[in-house]
Short mmCIF file of C-alpha atoms and ligand atoms in Angstrom, two decimals:
data_model
loop_
_atom_site.label_atom_id
_atom_site.label_comp_id
_atom_site.label_asym_id
_atom_site.label_seq_id
_atom_site.Cartn_x
_atom_site.Cartn_y
_atom_site.Cartn_z
CA MET M 24 -84.40 8.75 88.07
CA THR M 25 -87.23 8.20 90.35
CA ALA M 26 -86.54 10.34 93.56
CA ALA M 27 -89.24 8.33 95.50
CA ALA M 28 -89.62 5.01 94.73
CA GLY M 29 -91.77 4.13 97.34
CA LEU M 30 -94.51 5.97 95.54
CA VAL M 31 -93.88 4.11 92.51
CA LEU M 32 -93.82 0.87 94.40
CA SER M 33 -97.05 1.31 96.15
CA THR M 34 -98.95 2.00 93.50
CA PRO M 35 -101.78 -0.90 93.06
CA ALA M 36 -100.73 -2.70 89.86
CA ALA M 37 -97.36 -2.84 91.05
CA ALA M 38 -97.90 -4.36 94.39
CA THR M 39 -97.64 -7.81 93.18
CA ASP M 40 -94.34 -7.26 91.96
CA ARG M 41 -94.65 -9.85 88.98
CA GLY M 42 -96.65 -8.87 86.16
CA PRO M 43 -97.13 -5.81 84.24
CA GLY M 44 -96.13 -2.49 85.43
CA ALA M 45 -99.04 -0.12 85.98
CA PRO M 46 -100.31 2.36 83.60
CA GLY M 47 -100.07 5.12 86.05
CA ILE M 48 -97.02 6.63 88.35
CA GLY M 49 -99.62 7.15 91.45
CA ASP M 50 -100.31 11.18 90.83
CA SER M 51 -103.29 12.21 92.88
CA TYR M 52 -104.57 14.73 90.32
CA PHE M 53 -103.56 12.65 86.99
CA PRO M 54 -103.23 9.03 87.93
CA ASN M 55 -102.81 7.45 84.36
CA HIS M 56 -99.76 10.09 83.96
CA GLY M 57 -96.23 8.01 84.20
CA ASN M 58 -96.12 4.59 84.52
CA GLY M 59 -94.80 1.91 87.04
CA GLY M 60 -92.38 -0.60 87.23
CA TYR M 61 -89.10 1.15 85.89
CA ASP M 62 -87.39 3.94 86.16
CA ALA M 63 -86.41 5.64 83.22
CA LYS M 64 -82.75 7.03 83.34
CA HIS M 65 -81.81 8.58 80.11
CA TYR M 66 -83.62 9.67 76.64
CA SER M 67 -81.79 9.54 73.57
CA LEU M 68 -83.79 11.21 70.82
CA ASN M 69 -83.09 11.29 67.16
CA LEU M 70 -85.92 13.67 65.14
CA ASP M 71 -86.27 14.44 61.94
CA TYR M 72 -88.80 17.30 61.08
CA GLN M 73 -90.08 18.60 57.97
CA PRO M 74 -91.85 22.27 58.30
CA GLY M 75 -94.79 23.03 56.37
CA ALA M 76 -95.51 19.03 56.02
CA ASP M 77 -95.32 19.19 60.14
CA LEU M 78 -93.87 15.39 59.62
CA LEU M 79 -91.84 14.34 62.48
CA ARG M 80 -89.88 11.26 62.35
CA GLY M 81 -88.40 9.75 65.22
CA ARG M 82 -86.13 7.17 66.96
CA ALA M 83 -86.43 7.18 70.71
CA ARG M 84 -83.73 5.28 72.71
CA ILE M 85 -85.10 5.19 76.15
CA LEU M 86 -82.44 3.77 79.02
CA ALA M 87 -84.44 2.73 82.03
CA THR M 88 -84.13 -0.06 85.00
CA ALA M 89 -86.80 -2.44 86.19
CA THR M 90 -88.27 -1.69 89.39
CA GLN M 91 -90.30 -4.86 89.64
CA HIS M 92 -90.48 -8.25 87.42
CA LEU M 93 -91.87 -6.81 84.35
CA THR M 94 -93.94 -8.92 81.76
CA ARG M 95 -94.80 -5.97 80.20
CA PHE M 96 -94.60 -1.75 80.70
CA ASN M 97 -95.81 1.44 79.54
CA LEU M 98 -94.98 4.63 78.06
CA ASP M 99 -96.97 7.53 77.63
CA PHE M 100 -97.18 8.60 73.97
CA LEU M 101 -99.71 9.83 71.12
CA LEU M 102 -97.97 9.63 67.94
CA LYS M 103 -97.79 6.42 65.23
CA VAL M 104 -95.46 3.81 66.27
CA ASP M 105 -93.71 1.66 63.40
CA SER M 106 -91.84 -0.63 65.80
CA VAL M 107 -90.49 -1.28 69.59
CA LYS M 108 -87.52 -3.07 70.69
CA VAL M 109 -86.51 -3.87 73.83
CA ASP M 110 -82.60 -4.82 74.51
CA GLY M 111 -82.83 -5.26 70.60
CA ARG M 112 -85.49 -7.94 70.26
CA PRO M 113 -88.62 -6.68 68.66
CA ALA M 114 -91.00 -6.27 71.21
CA THR M 115 -95.08 -6.09 70.59
CA PHE M 116 -96.85 -3.17 71.15
CA ALA M 117 -100.60 -1.89 71.58
CA ARG M 118 -102.39 1.26 72.46
CA THR M 119 -104.68 1.30 75.40
CA GLY M 120 -106.01 3.89 77.45
CA LEU M 121 -105.89 7.91 76.48
CA HIS M 122 -102.18 7.88 75.71
CA GLU M 123 -100.66 4.63 76.96
CA LEU M 124 -98.14 2.72 74.63
CA GLU M 125 -98.17 -0.88 75.99
CA ILE M 126 -95.07 -2.61 75.45
CA THR M 127 -94.35 -6.87 75.95
CA PRO M 128 -90.89 -7.29 75.64
CA ALA M 129 -89.89 -10.76 74.20
CA ARG M 130 -88.63 -11.83 77.72
CA ALA M 131 -89.67 -10.73 80.62
CA LEU M 132 -87.65 -8.21 82.70
CA THR M 133 -86.18 -8.77 86.09
CA ARG M 134 -86.24 -6.47 89.18
CA GLY M 135 -83.24 -4.12 88.75
CA GLN M 136 -82.16 -4.92 85.15
CA PRO M 137 -81.21 -2.14 83.15
CA PHE M 138 -82.92 -2.02 79.71
CA LEU M 139 -83.35 -0.15 76.47
CA VAL M 140 -86.50 0.25 74.95
CA GLU M 141 -86.47 1.58 71.23
CA VAL M 142 -88.98 3.13 69.97
CA SER M 143 -89.49 4.16 65.91
CA TYR M 144 -92.15 6.30 64.89
CA ALA M 145 -93.50 8.98 62.29
CA ASP M 146 -96.79 11.21 62.59
CA THR M 147 -98.12 14.72 62.00
CA PRO M 148 -98.48 15.71 65.59
CA SER M 149 -100.56 18.91 64.90
CA LYS M 150 -103.21 16.29 63.60
CA VAL M 151 -103.10 14.26 66.53
CA PRO M 152 -106.08 15.05 68.52
CA VAL M 153 -106.00 16.73 72.07
CA PRO M 154 -107.30 14.17 74.81
CA ASP M 155 -110.23 16.11 76.79
CA GLU M 156 -108.72 15.60 79.95
CA THR M 157 -106.01 18.41 79.07
CA GLY M 158 -108.47 21.20 78.80
CA GLY M 159 -107.97 21.37 74.95
CA PHE M 160 -104.49 23.08 74.96
CA GLN M 161 -102.43 22.10 72.03
CA PRO M 162 -98.88 21.34 73.05
CA TRP M 163 -97.57 20.81 69.62
CA ILE M 164 -98.04 23.84 67.28
CA ALA M 165 -96.74 23.98 63.93
CA THR M 166 -96.07 27.13 62.16
CA ALA M 167 -95.34 27.96 58.53
CA ASP M 168 -91.64 27.34 59.16
CA GLY M 169 -91.27 24.97 61.83
CA ALA M 170 -93.20 23.85 65.15
CA LEU M 171 -93.18 24.63 69.07
CA ALA M 172 -93.67 21.61 71.49
CA LEU M 173 -94.81 23.39 74.90
CA GLY M 174 -97.13 22.36 77.49
CA GLN M 175 -97.57 21.58 81.36
CA PRO M 176 -98.53 19.28 82.78
CA GLN M 177 -98.23 17.21 78.87
CA VAL M 178 -96.58 17.96 75.86
CA ALA M 179 -94.01 14.82 75.28
CA TRP M 180 -97.15 12.59 74.38
CA TRP M 181 -96.99 14.84 71.01
CA TRP M 182 -93.15 14.31 70.57
CA PHE M 183 -91.36 11.40 72.36
CA PRO M 184 -92.55 8.43 74.27
CA SER M 185 -91.58 8.51 77.91
CA ASN M 186 -92.41 7.95 81.54
CA ASP M 187 -94.48 11.40 81.74
CA HIS M 188 -94.46 12.53 85.08
CA PRO M 189 -91.97 14.82 87.00
CA LEU M 190 -91.24 12.54 89.31
CA ASP M 191 -89.14 10.25 86.78
CA LYS M 192 -86.58 12.73 85.63
CA ALA M 193 -84.04 11.68 83.46
CA THR M 194 -81.10 13.07 81.44
CA TYR M 195 -81.17 13.74 77.64
CA ASP M 196 -79.52 13.93 74.40
CA ILE M 197 -81.50 14.97 71.51
CA THR M 198 -80.35 15.29 67.81
CA VAL M 199 -82.59 17.12 65.21
CA SER M 200 -82.42 17.38 61.56
CA VAL M 201 -84.09 20.05 60.07
CA PRO M 202 -83.96 21.77 56.46
CA LYS M 203 -81.13 23.86 55.50
CA GLY M 204 -81.44 27.20 56.64
CA THR M 205 -83.92 26.24 59.85
CA GLN M 206 -82.95 26.18 63.35
CA ALA M 207 -83.93 23.83 65.80
CA ILE M 208 -83.61 24.77 69.92
CA THR M 209 -83.70 22.53 72.60
CA ASN M 210 -82.71 22.03 76.15
CA GLY M 211 -79.09 22.32 77.17
CA ILE M 212 -75.81 22.67 75.57
CA LYS M 213 -75.48 22.53 71.75
CA VAL M 214 -72.60 20.17 71.33
CA LYS M 215 -72.42 19.26 67.55
CA GLU M 216 -74.05 20.65 64.40
CA ARG M 217 -73.30 19.86 60.62
CA THR M 218 -74.92 20.70 57.40
CA SER M 219 -74.66 18.08 54.90
CA GLY M 220 -76.94 18.16 51.74
CA GLU M 221 -80.15 19.69 52.33
CA LYS M 222 -80.38 19.13 56.21
CA THR M 223 -79.10 20.47 59.15
CA THR M 224 -78.21 18.18 61.87
CA SER M 225 -77.64 19.56 65.64
CA THR M 226 -77.45 17.61 68.68
CA TRP M 227 -78.12 18.74 72.46
CA VAL M 228 -77.32 17.42 75.78
CA MET M 229 -79.12 18.22 79.01
CA ASP M 230 -76.73 16.22 81.61
CA LYS M 231 -78.76 17.30 84.60
CA PRO M 232 -82.11 15.54 85.54
CA MET M 233 -85.01 16.79 83.38
CA ALA M 234 -88.75 16.19 83.99
CA THR M 235 -90.32 15.56 80.70
CA TYR M 236 -92.61 18.54 80.52
CA LEU M 237 -89.81 20.63 80.49
CA ALA M 238 -88.60 19.33 77.56
CA THR M 239 -89.32 21.54 74.32
CA LEU M 240 -88.48 21.94 70.77
CA PHE M 241 -88.11 24.77 69.06
CA ILE M 242 -88.13 24.59 65.10
CA GLY M 243 -87.87 27.62 62.65
CA GLN M 244 -86.18 30.16 60.57
CA LEU M 245 -85.15 31.93 63.51
CA GLU M 246 -82.56 34.63 64.62
CA VAL M 247 -80.25 32.51 67.44
CA ARG M 248 -77.75 34.51 69.68
CA THR M 249 -75.12 32.76 71.65
CA GLY M 250 -73.01 34.27 74.28
CA GLN M 251 -71.32 33.34 78.03
CA SER M 252 -72.22 34.12 80.80
CA ASN M 253 -69.80 33.19 83.95
CA GLY M 254 -68.45 30.64 81.58
CA LEU M 255 -71.84 29.04 80.72
CA PRO M 256 -73.38 29.11 77.24
CA VAL M 257 -76.08 31.28 76.74
CA VAL M 258 -78.80 30.97 73.72
CA THR M 259 -81.48 32.80 72.91
CA ALA M 260 -84.13 32.46 69.92
CA TYR M 261 -86.28 34.70 68.21
CA SER M 262 -88.85 33.92 65.63
CA LYS M 263 -88.91 36.59 62.52
CA ASP M 264 -92.24 37.68 62.84
CA LEU M 265 -92.22 39.13 66.17
CA GLY M 266 -92.85 42.42 64.35
CA GLN M 267 -93.68 45.27 67.01
CA TYR M 268 -92.77 43.20 70.04
CA GLU M 269 -89.10 42.33 68.63
CA ALA M 270 -87.20 45.26 70.38
CA ALA M 271 -88.95 45.10 73.56
CA ALA M 272 -88.62 41.11 73.66
CA LYS M 273 -85.04 41.13 72.96
CA GLU M 274 -84.15 44.02 75.25
CA SER M 275 -86.02 41.77 78.11
CA ILE M 276 -84.74 38.68 76.95
CA GLU M 277 -81.24 39.46 76.60
CA GLN M 278 -81.21 40.01 80.41
CA THR M 279 -81.47 36.44 81.44
CA PRO M 280 -77.79 36.26 82.48
CA GLN M 281 -78.15 39.42 84.95
CA ILE M 282 -81.15 38.26 86.12
CA VAL M 283 -80.02 34.41 86.89
CA GLU M 284 -77.24 35.86 88.64
CA TRP M 285 -79.48 38.08 90.85
CA LEU M 286 -81.60 35.13 91.55
CA ALA M 287 -78.86 32.89 92.43
CA GLY M 288 -78.08 35.60 94.92
CA SER M 289 -81.16 34.49 96.89
CA PHE M 290 -81.61 30.86 95.89
CA GLY M 291 -78.14 29.51 95.72
CA ARG M 292 -75.99 28.67 92.72
CA TYR M 293 -77.92 28.43 89.29
CA PRO M 294 -78.58 24.42 88.69
CA PHE M 295 -77.62 23.79 85.31
CA ARG M 296 -75.14 24.26 82.77
CA SER M 297 -76.38 26.53 80.50
CA MET M 298 -79.33 29.48 80.20
CA GLY M 299 -81.34 30.96 77.92
CA GLY M 300 -84.85 31.97 76.46
CA SER M 301 -86.92 31.75 73.17
CA VAL M 302 -89.68 34.08 72.07
CA THR M 303 -92.28 33.18 69.73
CA SER M 304 -95.08 34.42 68.15
CA ALA M 305 -96.53 30.63 67.57
CA LEU M 306 -98.12 30.57 71.30
CA PRO M 307 -101.90 31.53 72.11
CA GLY M 308 -100.36 33.51 75.17
CA PHE M 309 -98.19 31.73 78.05
CA ALA M 310 -94.51 31.45 78.94
CA LEU M 311 -93.11 28.19 80.26
CA GLU M 312 -90.20 27.48 82.46
CA THR M 313 -88.61 24.70 79.88
CA GLN M 314 -85.31 23.75 81.22
CA THR M 315 -82.60 26.06 80.63
CA GLN M 316 -84.70 27.65 77.84
CA PRO M 317 -87.81 29.25 79.20
CA VAL M 318 -90.19 30.30 75.94
CA TYR M 319 -92.00 33.31 75.66
CA ASP M 320 -95.09 34.93 73.89
CA PRO M 321 -94.06 37.75 72.46
CA ARG M 322 -96.85 39.70 74.01
CA PHE M 323 -95.22 40.00 77.35
CA PHE M 324 -93.13 42.55 75.73
CA ARG M 325 -96.35 44.71 74.31
CA ALA M 326 -95.98 47.63 77.13
CA GLY M 327 -92.20 47.81 76.53
CA PRO M 328 -89.55 45.78 77.87
CA ASP M 329 -90.63 43.46 81.00
CA THR M 330 -88.41 41.74 83.18
CA TYR M 331 -91.24 40.55 85.72
CA VAL M 332 -91.75 37.29 83.36
CA VAL M 333 -88.03 36.88 82.79
CA VAL M 334 -87.56 36.62 86.60
CA HIS M 335 -90.74 34.17 87.16
CA GLU M 336 -89.86 31.79 84.35
CA ASN M 337 -85.93 31.90 85.54
CA ALA M 338 -86.84 31.84 89.22
CA HIS M 339 -88.66 28.06 88.34
CA GLN M 340 -85.11 26.72 87.17
CA TRP M 341 -84.50 26.50 90.93
CA PHE M 342 -88.60 26.14 91.74
CA GLY M 343 -89.82 23.57 89.35
CA ASP M 344 -87.24 22.42 87.46
CA SER M 345 -84.23 21.46 89.78
CA VAL M 346 -86.78 20.86 92.19
CA ALA M 347 -89.53 19.16 90.75
CA VAL M 348 -93.22 18.43 92.05
CA LYS M 349 -93.57 14.77 93.56
CA ASP M 350 -96.90 14.99 92.78
CA TRP M 351 -98.65 17.32 90.68
CA LYS M 352 -100.81 18.78 94.03
CA HIS M 353 -97.74 20.34 95.33
CA ILE M 354 -97.65 23.01 92.35
CA TRP M 355 -97.64 26.17 94.90
CA LEU M 356 -94.04 25.10 95.12
CA ASN M 357 -93.34 25.95 91.85
CA GLU M 358 -95.84 28.70 91.29
CA GLY M 359 -95.65 30.50 94.46
CA PHE M 360 -91.95 30.73 94.60
CA ALA M 361 -91.90 32.02 90.87
CA THR M 362 -94.42 34.60 91.89
CA TYR M 363 -92.50 35.56 95.08
CA ALA M 364 -89.39 36.31 93.20
CA GLU M 365 -91.17 38.90 91.25
CA TRP M 366 -92.19 40.58 94.31
CA MET M 367 -88.42 40.16 95.51
CA TRP M 368 -87.64 41.82 91.71
CA SER M 369 -90.33 44.45 92.62
CA GLU M 370 -88.24 45.13 95.67
CA LYS M 371 -85.28 45.41 93.99
CA LEU M 372 -86.19 47.71 91.34
CA GLY M 373 -87.83 50.12 93.89
CA GLU M 374 -91.24 49.44 92.49
CA GLY M 375 -92.53 48.29 95.91
CA THR M 376 -91.67 45.89 98.66
CA ALA M 377 -92.78 41.94 98.90
CA ALA M 378 -94.32 43.30 101.98
CA GLU M 379 -96.30 45.78 100.07
CA VAL M 380 -96.94 43.68 97.24
CA ALA M 381 -98.18 40.97 99.12
CA ASP M 382 -100.90 43.15 100.93
CA TYR M 383 -101.73 45.06 97.95
CA PHE M 384 -102.72 41.17 96.45
CA TYR M 385 -104.48 40.09 99.80
CA GLY M 386 -106.82 43.38 99.76
CA LEU M 387 -107.47 42.74 95.89
CA TRP M 388 -109.61 39.98 96.37
CA PRO M 389 -112.86 40.38 98.59
CA ALA M 390 -113.43 37.58 100.98
CA GLU M 391 -116.44 36.63 99.00
CA ASP M 392 -114.13 36.30 95.62
CA GLU M 393 -113.90 32.71 94.21
CA PHE M 394 -110.13 33.42 94.57
CA TRP M 395 -109.93 32.46 98.09
CA GLN M 396 -111.76 29.16 97.67
CA VAL M 397 -108.93 27.62 95.95
CA LYS M 398 -106.18 25.85 98.38
CA PRO M 399 -102.95 26.39 96.83
CA GLY M 400 -101.54 23.49 98.97
CA ASP M 401 -104.21 21.50 97.27
CA PRO M 402 -106.16 23.66 94.08
CA GLY M 403 -107.34 20.48 92.34
CA ALA M 404 -106.64 19.25 88.82
CA ALA M 405 -109.19 21.83 87.35
CA ASP M 406 -107.48 24.85 89.08
CA LEU M 407 -103.88 23.63 88.92
CA PHE M 408 -102.74 27.16 87.17
CA HIS M 409 -105.40 29.05 89.32
CA ASN M 410 -104.22 32.60 90.61
CA ALA M 411 -104.35 31.20 93.88
CA THR M 412 -101.61 28.72 93.41
CA TYR M 413 -99.49 31.76 91.96
CA TYR M 414 -100.55 34.68 94.29
CA ARG M 415 -101.89 32.95 97.76
CA GLY M 416 -98.72 30.64 96.89
CA ALA M 417 -96.40 33.48 97.21
CA MET M 418 -98.69 34.84 99.95
CA ALA M 419 -97.95 32.08 102.28
CA LEU M 420 -93.96 32.81 101.40
CA GLN M 421 -94.90 36.02 102.38
CA ALA M 422 -96.74 34.88 105.78
CA LEU M 423 -93.59 32.49 106.52
CA ARG M 424 -91.17 35.62 106.41
CA VAL M 425 -93.14 37.62 108.74
CA GLU M 426 -93.57 34.80 111.09
CA VAL M 427 -89.72 33.48 111.14
CA GLY M 428 -87.84 36.72 110.48
CA ASP M 429 -86.11 37.62 107.46
CA ALA M 430 -82.72 35.76 108.73
CA ALA M 431 -84.48 32.40 108.72
CA PHE M 432 -86.54 33.25 105.82
CA TRP M 433 -83.61 33.49 103.36
CA ASN M 434 -81.75 30.63 104.92
CA ILE M 435 -84.89 28.73 104.22
CA VAL M 436 -85.14 29.85 100.31
CA LYS M 437 -81.77 29.31 99.85
CA THR M 438 -81.65 25.88 101.62
CA TRP M 439 -84.34 24.32 100.05
CA PRO M 440 -83.25 24.34 96.60
CA THR M 441 -79.77 23.47 97.54
CA VAL M 442 -80.83 20.17 99.62
CA LYS M 443 -83.38 19.37 97.10
CA ARG M 444 -81.28 19.80 94.14
CA HIS M 445 -82.27 17.63 91.04
CA GLY M 446 -84.57 16.28 92.89
CA ASN M 447 -88.56 15.86 94.00
CA ALA M 448 -90.33 17.50 96.56
CA GLU M 449 -93.54 17.85 98.36
CA THR M 450 -95.10 20.39 100.73
CA SER M 451 -94.60 18.45 104.09
CA GLU M 452 -90.62 18.37 103.21
CA PHE M 453 -90.59 22.25 103.23
CA ILE M 454 -92.77 22.88 105.87
CA ALA M 455 -90.53 20.66 107.69
CA LEU M 456 -87.12 22.31 106.85
CA ALA M 457 -89.02 25.69 107.32
CA GLU M 458 -89.61 24.40 110.90
CA ARG M 459 -86.07 22.75 111.30
CA ILE M 460 -84.28 26.23 110.39
CA SER M 461 -86.53 28.62 111.98
CA GLY M 462 -86.72 26.52 115.20
CA LYS M 463 -90.76 27.39 114.92
CA GLN M 464 -93.97 25.39 114.96
CA LEU M 465 -94.99 26.56 111.49
CA ASP M 466 -98.46 24.34 111.23
CA ALA M 467 -100.59 27.54 111.62
CA VAL M 468 -99.13 29.62 109.07
CA PHE M 469 -99.19 27.08 106.64
CA ASP M 470 -102.70 25.92 107.42
CA THR M 471 -104.08 29.42 107.18
CA TRP M 472 -102.14 30.19 103.90
CA LEU M 473 -101.97 26.98 101.87
CA PHE M 474 -104.86 24.34 103.21
CA THR M 475 -107.93 26.52 104.50
CA ALA M 476 -110.60 27.96 102.14
CA GLY M 477 -111.50 31.54 102.51
CA LYS M 478 -109.92 34.76 103.09
CA PRO M 479 -107.35 34.84 106.35
CA ALA M 480 -108.50 37.15 108.72
CA THR M 481 -105.15 39.35 108.54
CA SER M 482 -102.98 39.81 105.50
CA PRO M 483 -99.46 38.04 105.42
CA ASN M 484 -97.96 40.69 107.19
CA GLY M 485 -100.63 40.14 109.90
CA THR M 486 -102.41 43.86 108.95
CA ALA M 487 -106.07 43.97 109.28
CA ALA M 488 -108.51 42.97 106.29
CA ALA M 489 -109.58 46.50 106.06
CA THR M 490 -106.88 48.14 106.19
CA ALA M 491 -104.40 45.85 104.03
CA LYS M 492 -105.04 47.32 100.70
CA ALA M 493 -105.54 51.29 101.52
CA ALA M 494 -102.16 51.72 103.64
CA GLY M 495 -99.82 50.81 101.03
CA GLY M 496 -101.89 52.18 98.09
CA GLU M 497 -100.88 50.23 94.69
CA PRO M 498 -97.27 49.39 94.39
CA ALA M 499 -95.71 50.64 91.08
CA SER M 500 -95.19 46.99 90.00
CA VAL M 501 -98.45 45.73 90.44
CA ALA M 502 -99.87 46.70 86.85
CA LYS M 503 -96.72 44.53 85.34
CA ILE M 504 -97.21 41.62 87.33
CA LYS M 505 -100.98 41.40 86.91
CA ALA M 506 -100.27 41.58 83.22
CA VAL M 507 -97.70 38.91 83.35
CA HIS M 508 -100.23 36.54 85.26
CA GLU M 509 -102.98 37.11 82.95
CA LEU M 510 -100.88 36.09 79.73
CA LEU M 511 -99.15 33.50 81.91
CA ARG M 512 -102.32 31.59 82.07
CA HIS M 513 -103.98 33.19 79.38
CA THR M 514 -106.96 34.05 81.70
CA LYS M 515 -108.21 37.58 82.33
N1 LIG G 1425 -95.88 27.14 84.04
C1 LIG G 1425 -96.43 27.90 83.21
C2 LIG G 1425 -95.66 29.37 84.09
O1 LIG G 1425 -96.19 29.57 85.24
C3 LIG G 1425 -97.86 28.20 83.15
C4 LIG G 1425 -98.31 27.08 82.55
C5 LIG G 1425 -99.46 26.26 82.53
C6 LIG G 1425 -98.15 26.92 81.09
N2 LIG G 1425 -99.62 25.68 81.55
C7 LIG G 1425 -99.16 26.08 80.88
C8 LIG G 1425 -97.12 27.34 79.86
C9 LIG G 1425 -98.94 25.18 79.40
C10 LIG G 1425 -97.31 26.79 78.43
C11 LIG G 1425 -98.53 25.52 78.41
O2 LIG G 1425 -94.78 29.96 83.80
ZN1 ZN G 1426 -94.90 29.85 86.75
#
């Protein structure tokens, strides 16, 4: 589902409206991510995985609609492909560029035509090299007893062919076969499971639109817990090697339902039909807001139970998952909100108000620090997950709150994920909404906090630079929030 068809149609290769689909969807930071010429509606994935050998066999059926006359179109994918069919007829395919699978159907597709692409593949994903442009992070991690697929902005290339950009969300059903005694966790609701012979096969359904990078697969000999919260299924999964982190991890992750309920109080009803969380030692740091089923590194819980990271990843279910970016440059709409949710949690726990935490972080980086050179409203591809995207993005929200007052602020924060639910968004739309609700002209606030390099002269609360940090001291939550963010972005 492409929320902004205009963006797809305006990409150069699609401009002819007849011929091959563009090899990129038109993202300003990642021009070759996603593709043009069609709109993916549903992915039906049938996977078989052999742990140890790291052998993944798959058949992906993708239901899509052509948005132009198409002689040829691309999917993004890195694994070895055996065959491709379009509407049941064998199609020819070729590899081009870094991660393009170029498909030529036997017959050209007409604009508006629904079509079914079927891709059969088998490979050892951990052996597939990571292209340089990804910064070296390996999104497919094979373990002794399973595997984990997790990455942002790219991960699908290692496990299913897709139109790999958040702009083209789709629904999913994912069927996974693993050896008996091994568990597979993916997004949404498990609707079926059966063991026959040496294999256990489960089918999961994600019935709400999902961006490709939010799909995850977690396979291993896991401890899986199931429950319910307000009628919604809850699934939590733990690898069995969490060791010293096990108790604190469980104590934290098992609070997901209460945290989601608390978040819904500010952000409006939870957008999905299930929730949960997975913890695995396979990760080199990181947590990710994979839809309904965030994944966490156990080291978030090294100093004992920590709910800040659980708040962060679940806030993303509204900001990032339900409301996804139209273009990666709008990433602060995800990270700024998820970070602000931590500051709200600090206030709720009595560990410092959001205003105090905002002032603290404003004071933390001196004016000459490189932190202030990155503009959260346009951080650049290399700095997508820079501290500024998170902390200065959250400061922008605090500055907005001070400018419009609490009543208008909470109205904005609840209305945004409600009007944009299951869609895509960009910063200008958020500013327009904030202006409409508050009745104020807000260009100056957003220019200062999102789009201007350099440290603003006063803190998000309007406090003078020299006194901002000293005035409040260090809120009790700060050490925990810092620890979360160091591991989240895997930086010091
Ligand atoms: N979006 C993640 C978060 O803030 C952080 C993240 C960025 C990440 N890139 C990643 C996590 C790659 C895992 C893999 O929660
Ligand atoms: Zn985040």
